[in-house]
Coordinates of C-alpha atoms and ligand atoms in Angstrom, one line a residue:
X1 CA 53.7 -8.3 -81.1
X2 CA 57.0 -6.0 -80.1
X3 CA 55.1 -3.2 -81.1
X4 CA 52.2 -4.0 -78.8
X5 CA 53.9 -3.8 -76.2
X6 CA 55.7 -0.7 -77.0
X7 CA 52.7 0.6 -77.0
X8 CA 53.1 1.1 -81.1
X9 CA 51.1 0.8 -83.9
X10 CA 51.0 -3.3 -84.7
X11 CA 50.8 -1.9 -88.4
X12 CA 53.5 0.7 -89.3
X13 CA 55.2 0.8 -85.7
X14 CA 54.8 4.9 -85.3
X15 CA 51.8 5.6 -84.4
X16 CA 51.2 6.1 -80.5
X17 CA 48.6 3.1 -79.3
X18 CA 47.5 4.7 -76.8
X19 CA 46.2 8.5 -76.6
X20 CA 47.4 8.8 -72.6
X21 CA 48.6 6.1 -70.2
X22 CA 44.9 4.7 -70.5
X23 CA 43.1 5.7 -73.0
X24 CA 43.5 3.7 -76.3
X25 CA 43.6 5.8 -79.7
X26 CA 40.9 5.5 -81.9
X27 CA 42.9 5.3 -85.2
X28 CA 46.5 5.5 -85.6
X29 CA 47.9 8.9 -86.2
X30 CA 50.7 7.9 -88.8
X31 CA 49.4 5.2 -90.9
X32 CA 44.9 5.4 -89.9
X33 CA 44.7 2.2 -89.0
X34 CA 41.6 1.2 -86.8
X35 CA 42.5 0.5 -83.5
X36 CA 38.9 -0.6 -82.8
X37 CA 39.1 -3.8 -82.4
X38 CA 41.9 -4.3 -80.0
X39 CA 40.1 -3.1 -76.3
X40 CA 43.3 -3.2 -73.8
X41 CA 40.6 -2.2 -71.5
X42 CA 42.3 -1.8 -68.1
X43 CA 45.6 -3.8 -69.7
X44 CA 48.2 -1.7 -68.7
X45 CA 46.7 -0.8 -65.0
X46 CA 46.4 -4.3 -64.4
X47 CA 50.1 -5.2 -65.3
X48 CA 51.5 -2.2 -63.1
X49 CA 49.2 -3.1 -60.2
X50 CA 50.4 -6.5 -60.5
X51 CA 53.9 -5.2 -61.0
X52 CA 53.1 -3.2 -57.6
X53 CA 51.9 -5.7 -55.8
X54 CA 54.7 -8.4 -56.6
X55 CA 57.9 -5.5 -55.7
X56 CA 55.1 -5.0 -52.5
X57 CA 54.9 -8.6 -51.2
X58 CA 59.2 -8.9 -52.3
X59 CA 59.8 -6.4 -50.0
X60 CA 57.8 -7.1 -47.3
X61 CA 58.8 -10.9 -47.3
X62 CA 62.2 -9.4 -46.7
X63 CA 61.3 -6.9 -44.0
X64 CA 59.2 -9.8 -42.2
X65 CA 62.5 -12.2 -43.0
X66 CA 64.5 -9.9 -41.1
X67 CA 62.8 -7.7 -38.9
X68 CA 64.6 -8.8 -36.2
Ligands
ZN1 ZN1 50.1 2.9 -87.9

């Protein structure tokens, strides 16, 4: 689970998940297991677009707030 979201191999904790900030490694370098069946798919886009758009509306809710 930690080593999910570290972006870690869920089997020896090494390996590199993903190849680039998007692209999901086939196998894991260190230890060969199949990353197959976990599909992220846009995963990680979706959480910093999310992240994005919550800091976004934050700071404009303040700048509205106190515009004056
Ligand atoms: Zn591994």
């Amino acid at each position: 689970m930690l080593n999910g979201l570290r972006h870690r191999c869920p089997n020896c904790g090494e390996g590199r998940l993903f190849t680039s900030y998007l692209k999901v490694a086939p196998a894991c370098e260190v230890c060969g297991l199949s990353f197959a069946a976990q599909k992220p798919d846009n995963g990680p886009a979706y959480f910093t677009i999310l992240l994005m758009c919550h800091i976004a509306g934050f700071l404009l809710h303040f700048m509205i707030v106190y515009s004056d």
